[in-house]
Amino acid sequence: MIELKKKQVWFVTGSQHLYGKETLEKVAEHAKTIAAALNDHKLIPVTVKHRPTVTTPEEIYSVCMEANADKDCIGIIAWMHTFSPAKMWIGGLKVLHKPLLHFHTQFNRDIPWATIDMDFMNLNQSAHGDREFGFIMSRMRLNRKVVVGHWQDNESIDKINVWTRAAAGWHDWQSAKFVRFGDNMRYVAVTEGDKVEAEIKFGYSVNTHGIGDLVKTIAETSDKQIDKLVEEYADSYELAPSLLKNGAQHASLREAARIEIGLEAFLQAGNFKGFTDTFEDLHGLLQLPGIAAQRLMHKGYGFAAEGDWKTAALVRAMKVMASGMAGGNSFMEDYTYHFNPDNRMVLGSHMLEICPSIADGKPACEIHPLGIGGKADPVRLVFGAASGPALNASVVDMGNRFRLLVNEVIAVAPLHAMPNLPVARVLWKPYPNMHTGCAAWILAGGAHHTCYSQNLTSEYMTDFAEMAGIEFVLIGKETTIPQLKNELRWNEMYYGN
Ligand code: MN
């Protein structure tokens, strides 16, 4: 779906000429070894490319400018094997627009007790060389991730993996296009937002197309294309009897397929990475896109309903970040609650559009009436999701800033069958508990729409927010309401009014 290995992270080592040629040769050799090890490691999804050691302000400036201009470079990993006086870095860091990870590592894992001498000390001095580099980034107020640990240690490598995936999601947003069919759902506040500011801050654009443009593309779908997709539906899902070839509602399944084919063609033709629609504006569409939105999400497109372009873009970014990982990411909505004191939890779902990447088992393909919108019954995939750790993420527009809000949750298996529920569903318990988790979410202004992730942790989302330079608020195991309220107030000061 989304190929991350084509994206590059540049491994840049800083040094200086003080130590002589021989030491610089060793530095280069060690840096190459580390870059190759990261590149070959199964945990790292992107290409790690070794770049020549930088030893002067000119070389540093030049590699930063090159990184900016390179369309496949998604970020820089910087390491100071020796001491690289950090005033040399100011010019380069001032212009660098790509994310930076400061890898505070050392070539040698252990101190060679019996042989250690001053030559060894002068070569393996990142313990203080990296502090000099850290200072200048702090002095310049630059966001970055600092990863500490030996380069062969899986804990360090996994932190780098997380950052490279966040960088891939961030890179994907730059110049991305999202299409909005129709406007925001009437009167809804949280799904609104400043699209101009979003483009300045996030790099993606959101533009509208009349639903008639989409209807026209859908009308161009051939019967042969529909035959083929209907066959794929039959192979992939448990079709409801009425949708089968001679079933009473087979024509509706064909119509759903026609919508999916037309929508995908429209997205491909416009090079869009995601879309949003609204049930209030479907002129000429026979059904609200149900299975179409679900399957297009599964293919990697961002989606959110009711004109919610912020969540559509977030779903796309999270799908890029999680590319190739087990588990899925889906548009989601906090729908209804189970308030039994012994077992409080949230039932998450939507009218139709939950991504089957989170499905536990083979989805059922069903058709049911939709209470709103006044259209024909839409075809949809119905399924449950696996239990286990997950999170909900939401981007909200606070007027003076964007806030990325994350709530860590634990998904649980349903207590009972829900035979009359005609939509995909997930049950989860928010951390730190139902009351505090939901209160914190509401105090932070989190939307009812989210991206639900089974495979990304809050560390991915923290890295992503830092790359975007936006506020990040985590509701997790340690959250308390007084602390969260203070955090929100302090952030208000930091971001200004
Ligand atoms: Mn909704």
XYZ file of C-alpha atoms and ligand atoms in Angstrom:
498
model
C 0.000 0.000 0.000
C 2.442 2.654 1.157
C 6.086 1.778 0.517
C 8.274 3.224 3.270
C 11.588 1.730 2.115
C 11.682 4.296 -0.717
C 11.932 7.034 1.872
C 15.357 7.976 3.192
C 16.706 9.097 6.525
C 20.183 10.598 6.295
C 22.731 9.601 8.892
C 24.916 12.672 9.448
C 27.932 12.594 11.760
C 29.484 15.790 13.046
C 33.164 16.242 13.870
C 35.994 18.780 13.323
C 39.571 18.847 12.008
C 41.243 19.080 15.417
C 41.936 15.359 15.698
C 43.736 14.743 12.429
C 43.089 12.603 9.386
C 43.369 9.224 11.065
C 40.653 9.954 13.624
C 38.325 11.341 10.943
C 38.807 8.163 8.939
C 37.802 6.114 11.981
C 34.786 8.377 12.543
C 33.647 7.841 8.959
C 34.165 4.089 9.188
C 32.179 3.828 12.415
C 29.388 6.054 11.089
C 29.111 3.895 7.972
C 28.879 0.770 10.114
C 26.101 2.234 12.263
C 24.136 3.596 9.276
C 24.374 0.219 7.521
C 23.262 -1.630 10.639
C 20.221 0.630 10.988
C 19.457 0.343 7.288
C 19.566 -3.454 7.419
C 17.671 -3.806 10.689
C 14.246 -5.383 10.282
C 12.730 -2.887 12.721
C 13.643 0.134 10.591
C 11.125 0.572 7.750
C 12.969 3.259 5.757
C 16.332 3.456 3.992
C 19.100 4.824 6.217
C 21.702 6.545 4.068
C 25.176 7.360 5.333
C 26.350 10.875 4.511
C 29.999 12.014 4.673
C 31.113 13.393 8.054
C 30.558 17.131 8.354
C 33.406 19.153 9.829
C 32.803 22.796 8.829
C 29.876 25.256 8.892
C 29.796 25.129 5.089
C 29.473 21.344 4.982
C 26.748 21.413 7.630
C 24.780 24.112 5.828
C 25.124 22.263 2.585
C 23.844 18.893 3.884
C 20.860 20.613 5.541
C 19.955 22.417 2.304
C 20.330 19.181 0.352
C 18.045 17.395 2.821
C 15.436 20.142 2.392
C 15.489 19.797 -1.373
C 15.588 16.003 -1.604
C 12.090 14.682 -2.199
C 12.816 11.272 -0.682
C 14.674 12.512 2.402
C 12.230 12.506 5.318
C 14.669 13.524 8.055
C 18.166 13.540 9.495
C 19.713 11.425 12.224
C 22.592 13.401 13.747
C 25.395 11.971 15.876
C 28.551 13.563 17.269
C 31.043 10.694 17.549
C 33.702 13.239 18.505
C 33.317 16.878 19.490
C 31.733 19.076 16.828
C 31.746 22.693 18.043
C 28.082 23.595 17.779
C 28.380 27.184 16.571
C 29.262 25.469 13.302
C 25.714 24.020 13.281
C 23.759 27.278 13.668
C 23.592 28.156 9.970
C 22.512 24.670 8.924
C 20.000 24.148 11.716
C 18.453 27.552 10.970
C 17.475 26.462 7.478
C 16.740 22.767 8.072
C 13.058 22.055 7.431
C 13.160 18.286 7.857
C 12.699 16.485 11.197
C 15.840 15.721 13.184
C 16.616 12.841 15.506
C 19.639 13.264 17.757
C 21.075 9.802 18.287
C 23.133 9.949 21.454
C 25.059 6.769 20.981
C 28.654 5.552 21.087
C 30.417 3.186 18.740
C 31.890 1.099 21.551
C 29.354 -0.420 23.861
C 31.718 -1.252 26.728
C 34.706 0.525 28.185
C 37.781 -1.558 27.198
C 39.110 -1.641 30.752
C 42.510 -3.136 30.033
C 43.424 -1.052 26.999
C 41.640 2.251 27.384
C 43.905 5.238 26.705
C 43.525 8.863 25.577
C 43.226 7.902 21.896
C 40.171 5.814 22.746
C 38.767 8.634 24.861
C 39.224 11.190 22.067
C 37.485 9.007 19.539
C 34.593 7.862 21.733
C 33.526 11.174 23.208
C 29.884 11.558 22.197
C 29.104 11.609 25.935
C 30.230 15.222 25.853
C 30.220 15.934 22.087
C 26.484 15.276 21.956
C 25.904 17.609 24.904
C 27.435 20.464 22.928
C 25.114 19.620 20.019
C 22.120 19.305 22.355
C 22.804 22.755 23.774
C 22.647 24.525 20.439
C 19.349 22.865 19.526
C 17.898 23.820 22.914
C 19.325 27.335 22.597
C 17.648 27.629 19.190
C 14.371 26.195 20.581
C 14.319 23.437 17.965
C 12.082 20.404 18.291
C 13.841 17.076 17.918
C 13.826 13.574 19.342
C 16.758 12.523 21.497
C 17.385 8.786 21.542
C 19.956 7.537 24.029
C 21.500 4.093 23.873
C 23.900 1.812 22.088
C 23.202 1.494 18.366
C 22.852 -2.290 18.569
C 20.397 -2.109 21.437
C 16.874 -2.963 20.272
C 15.377 -0.429 22.639
C 17.249 2.409 20.875
C 16.464 0.962 17.460
C 12.769 0.775 18.219
C 12.728 4.441 19.260
C 14.371 5.264 15.931
C 11.782 3.107 14.158
C 8.986 5.085 15.816
C 10.541 8.384 14.775
C 11.157 7.296 11.165
C 7.508 6.247 10.872
C 6.310 9.554 12.322
C 8.640 11.336 9.869
C 7.168 9.313 7.002
C 3.657 10.386 8.046
C 4.790 13.987 8.283
C 6.538 13.829 4.918
C 3.395 12.369 3.360
C 1.378 15.393 4.506
C 3.647 17.849 2.703
C 1.825 18.959 -0.477
C -0.819 16.254 0.085
C -4.266 16.943 -1.334
C -7.536 16.064 0.375
C -10.906 16.501 -1.266
C -14.043 17.539 0.531
C -17.346 16.661 -1.119
C -19.867 19.112 0.277
C -19.364 21.335 3.286
C -19.172 20.610 6.979
C -22.250 19.001 8.567
C -24.585 21.886 9.323
C -23.953 23.663 12.651
C -21.269 21.206 13.843
C -18.388 23.006 15.582
C -15.531 20.600 16.287
C -15.184 19.347 12.725
C -14.759 22.920 11.484
C -11.394 24.592 11.351
C -9.048 26.905 9.552
C -7.984 25.229 6.317
C -5.588 28.037 5.450
C -3.804 27.720 8.781
C -3.781 23.926 8.408
C -2.038 24.231 5.057
C 0.548 26.625 6.518
C 1.126 24.443 9.576
C 0.684 20.927 8.212
C 1.503 21.250 4.519
C -1.644 19.602 3.135
C -4.442 21.319 1.253
C -8.172 20.701 1.483
C -10.300 21.751 -1.449
C -13.889 21.132 -2.333
C -15.489 19.479 -5.322
C -19.190 19.581 -6.004
C -20.808 16.193 -5.474
C -21.889 16.455 -9.133
C -18.242 16.088 -10.211
C -18.082 12.799 -8.334
C -21.484 11.640 -9.615
C -20.216 12.180 -13.162
C -17.156 9.967 -12.560
C -19.326 7.315 -10.922
C -21.632 7.322 -13.954
C -18.666 6.450 -16.190
C -18.169 3.106 -14.422
C -18.618 0.120 -16.723
C -20.695 -2.990 -15.995
C -17.573 -5.084 -16.443
C -15.754 -3.177 -13.702
C -18.784 -3.630 -11.453
C -18.961 -7.393 -12.179
C -15.343 -7.744 -11.150
C -15.659 -5.778 -7.921
C -18.854 -7.589 -6.920
C -16.924 -10.834 -7.318
C -14.183 -9.459 -5.079
C -16.810 -8.575 -2.460
C -18.111 -12.149 -2.590
C -14.585 -13.545 -2.162
C -13.583 -11.215 0.658
C -16.689 -10.988 2.836
C -19.663 -12.956 4.082
C -22.396 -11.564 1.853
C -25.895 -11.234 3.303
C -28.321 -13.536 1.402
C -30.269 -10.602 -0.049
C -27.061 -9.258 -1.637
C -26.208 -12.524 -3.419
C -26.498 -12.800 -7.174
C -30.192 -13.627 -7.248
C -31.004 -11.873 -3.979
C -33.632 -9.146 -3.732
C -31.046 -6.425 -3.071
C -28.262 -7.502 -5.393
C -28.786 -4.317 -7.404
C -27.851 -2.310 -4.294
C -24.561 -4.208 -4.030
C -23.826 -3.354 -7.652
C -24.648 0.276 -6.960
C -22.270 0.259 -3.958
C -19.558 -1.183 -6.207
C -20.220 1.498 -8.813
C -19.773 4.188 -6.137
C -16.503 2.646 -4.924
C -15.047 2.410 -8.435
C -16.059 5.981 -9.261
C -14.746 7.356 -5.973
C -11.401 5.645 -6.375
C -11.101 6.860 -9.958
C -11.858 10.389 -8.799
C -9.230 10.219 -6.041
C -6.629 8.789 -8.411
C -7.306 11.344 -11.130
C -6.948 14.219 -8.667
C -4.000 12.634 -6.821
C -5.931 12.919 -3.564
C -4.725 11.121 -0.432
C -8.105 11.162 1.242
C -11.597 12.579 1.276
C -14.573 13.536 3.332
C -18.256 13.578 2.440
C -21.492 14.435 4.189
C -24.871 12.749 4.223
C -26.400 16.225 3.891
C -25.023 16.676 0.404
C -25.397 13.589 -1.764
C -27.317 14.904 -4.774
C -27.227 12.304 -7.501
C -25.653 9.609 -5.290
C -28.090 6.780 -4.649
C -26.430 5.605 -1.421
C -24.202 7.257 1.150
C -20.778 5.683 0.459
C -20.463 2.926 3.064
C -18.437 -0.039 1.872
C -16.658 2.336 -0.538
C -15.360 4.555 2.265
C -14.456 1.470 4.314
C -12.483 -0.216 1.559
C -10.760 2.954 0.378
C -9.562 3.530 3.947
C -8.264 -0.019 3.942
C -6.273 0.823 0.806
C -4.629 3.713 2.644
C -6.821 6.700 1.875
C -7.672 9.077 4.689
C -11.371 9.397 5.416
C -13.693 11.030 7.887
C -17.398 11.745 7.610
C -19.509 14.904 7.806
C -16.924 17.202 6.274
C -14.309 16.414 8.933
C -11.166 17.041 6.876
C -8.869 17.249 9.940
C -9.674 13.671 10.918
C -9.497 12.476 7.288
C -5.959 13.868 7.044
C -5.011 12.364 10.412
C -6.305 8.922 9.380
C -4.097 9.125 6.276
C -1.004 10.162 8.242
C -1.511 7.374 10.767
C -1.949 4.814 7.998
C 1.360 5.907 6.508
C 3.071 5.722 9.908
C 1.734 2.215 10.505
C 2.425 0.889 7.018
C 3.394 -2.781 7.146
C 2.637 -3.171 10.848
C 0.163 -5.717 12.222
C -3.192 -4.186 13.201
C -5.082 -1.283 11.706
C -6.102 2.351 11.849
C -9.622 3.620 11.305
C -11.876 6.613 11.396
C -13.848 6.243 14.631
C -16.498 7.898 16.750
C -17.239 7.584 20.448
C -20.809 6.400 20.021
C -22.431 5.117 23.180
C -21.480 4.137 26.759
C -21.729 1.148 29.045
C -21.894 2.675 32.531
C -22.097 -0.500 34.568
C -19.934 0.371 37.621
C -18.129 -2.973 37.421
C -17.221 -2.657 33.783
C -17.450 0.820 32.304
C -16.598 1.197 28.635
C -17.168 2.989 25.358
C -18.754 1.546 22.247
C -17.044 3.107 19.245
C -18.532 2.986 15.774
C -19.962 5.159 13.031
C -23.054 5.181 10.874
C -21.146 3.062 8.351
C -17.552 4.000 7.818
C -15.175 1.953 9.970
C -12.038 0.615 8.285
C -11.822 -3.201 8.006
C -8.074 -2.990 8.761
C -9.129 -3.275 12.425
C -11.510 -6.202 11.852
C -11.184 -9.350 13.883
C -12.015 -12.058 11.346
C -13.862 -11.884 8.058
C -16.284 -8.932 7.835
C -19.920 -9.460 6.904
C -21.238 -7.441 3.978
C -24.773 -6.300 4.801
C -27.447 -3.842 3.773
C -29.677 -1.969 6.190
C -31.697 1.227 6.144
C -29.990 4.410 7.311
C -32.118 6.572 9.575
C -30.737 9.840 8.233
C -29.915 11.293 4.840
C -33.006 10.127 2.969
C -31.104 7.897 0.524
C -31.403 4.246 -0.479
C -30.178 1.632 1.999
C -26.370 1.647 1.977
C -24.202 -1.475 1.801
C -21.625 -1.708 4.569
C -19.110 -4.068 6.180
C -20.018 -5.200 9.675
C -17.407 -6.612 12.070
C -15.919 -6.470 15.528
C -12.347 -5.508 16.378
C -9.635 -7.333 18.270
C -9.008 -6.653 21.950
C -5.734 -5.164 23.156
C -3.976 -1.825 23.624
C -5.086 0.961 21.284
C -5.481 4.723 21.189
C -7.767 7.436 19.914
C -6.275 10.567 18.376
C -7.942 13.823 17.450
C -6.702 17.103 15.992
C -8.709 20.085 17.170
C -8.501 23.694 16.078
C -8.292 25.836 19.226
C -8.389 29.081 17.264
C -4.832 30.104 18.132
C -3.307 26.664 17.564
C -3.934 23.055 16.654
C -3.951 20.501 19.441
C -3.249 16.805 18.952
C -5.065 14.939 21.668
C -4.451 11.257 22.367
C -6.214 8.900 24.750
C -4.650 5.520 25.389
C -7.300 2.825 25.708
C -7.605 -0.912 26.037
C -9.975 -2.609 23.619
C -12.049 -5.423 25.081
C -14.012 -8.313 23.641
C -17.790 -7.731 23.564
C -19.655 -9.142 26.550
C -22.564 -10.236 24.407
C -23.526 -10.562 20.765
C -25.222 -7.465 19.297
C -27.280 -9.053 16.515
C -29.314 -5.920 15.778
C -26.373 -3.547 15.473
C -25.865 -3.029 11.724
C -22.392 -1.445 11.889
C -18.784 -2.307 12.683
C -17.986 -1.713 16.324
C -15.209 -1.625 18.939
C -15.433 -1.672 22.716
C -12.722 -0.005 24.765
C -11.867 1.241 28.220
C -10.131 4.600 28.301
C -7.078 5.146 30.524
C -6.646 5.994 33.321
C -10.310 5.017 33.829
C -13.656 5.762 32.224
C -14.568 8.816 34.309
C -11.192 10.543 34.254
C -10.421 9.604 30.650
C -13.702 10.926 29.274
C -13.647 14.046 31.480
C -10.082 14.815 30.391
C -11.017 14.353 26.724
C -13.958 16.733 27.071
C -11.901 19.324 28.981
C -9.258 19.209 26.253
C -11.925 19.813 23.586
C -11.347 16.494 21.826
C -13.687 15.700 18.954
C -16.206 12.850 18.824
C -14.378 11.850 15.629
C -10.950 10.257 15.993
C -8.459 8.015 14.345
C -8.471 4.748 16.276
C -5.175 2.909 16.144
C -4.342 -0.643 17.120
C -0.638 -0.375 16.353
C 0.600 3.150 16.999
C 1.509 4.150 20.556
C 1.517 7.628 22.029
C 5.265 7.813 21.308
C 4.532 7.907 17.547
C 1.983 10.647 18.109
C 4.348 12.686 20.312
C 7.054 12.534 17.652
C 4.513 13.504 14.995
C 3.209 16.503 16.982
C 6.780 17.714 17.552
C 7.498 17.554 13.836
C 4.339 19.558 13.179
C 5.230 21.966 15.971
C 1.777 21.699 17.529
C 0.471 21.144 21.036
C 0.325 17.542 22.202
C -1.871 16.400 25.076
C -1.802 12.818 26.281
C -4.497 11.193 28.386
C -2.912 8.029 29.715
C -2.364 5.908 32.798
C -0.907 8.789 34.822
C -3.485 11.454 33.948
C -5.319 13.260 36.733
C -7.856 16.019 36.190
C -6.097 18.723 38.270
C -2.820 18.061 36.459
C -4.515 18.051 33.045
C -6.344 21.306 33.759
C -3.079 22.939 34.744
C -1.356 21.573 31.647
C -4.065 23.058 29.436
C -3.792 26.413 31.214
C 0.000 26.452 30.957
C -0.173 25.526 27.291
C -2.524 28.440 26.769
C 0.262 30.708 28.030
C 2.922 28.979 25.911
C 0.973 29.289 22.682
C -0.388 32.761 23.484
C -3.821 34.125 22.804
Mn -19.788 11.381 12.791
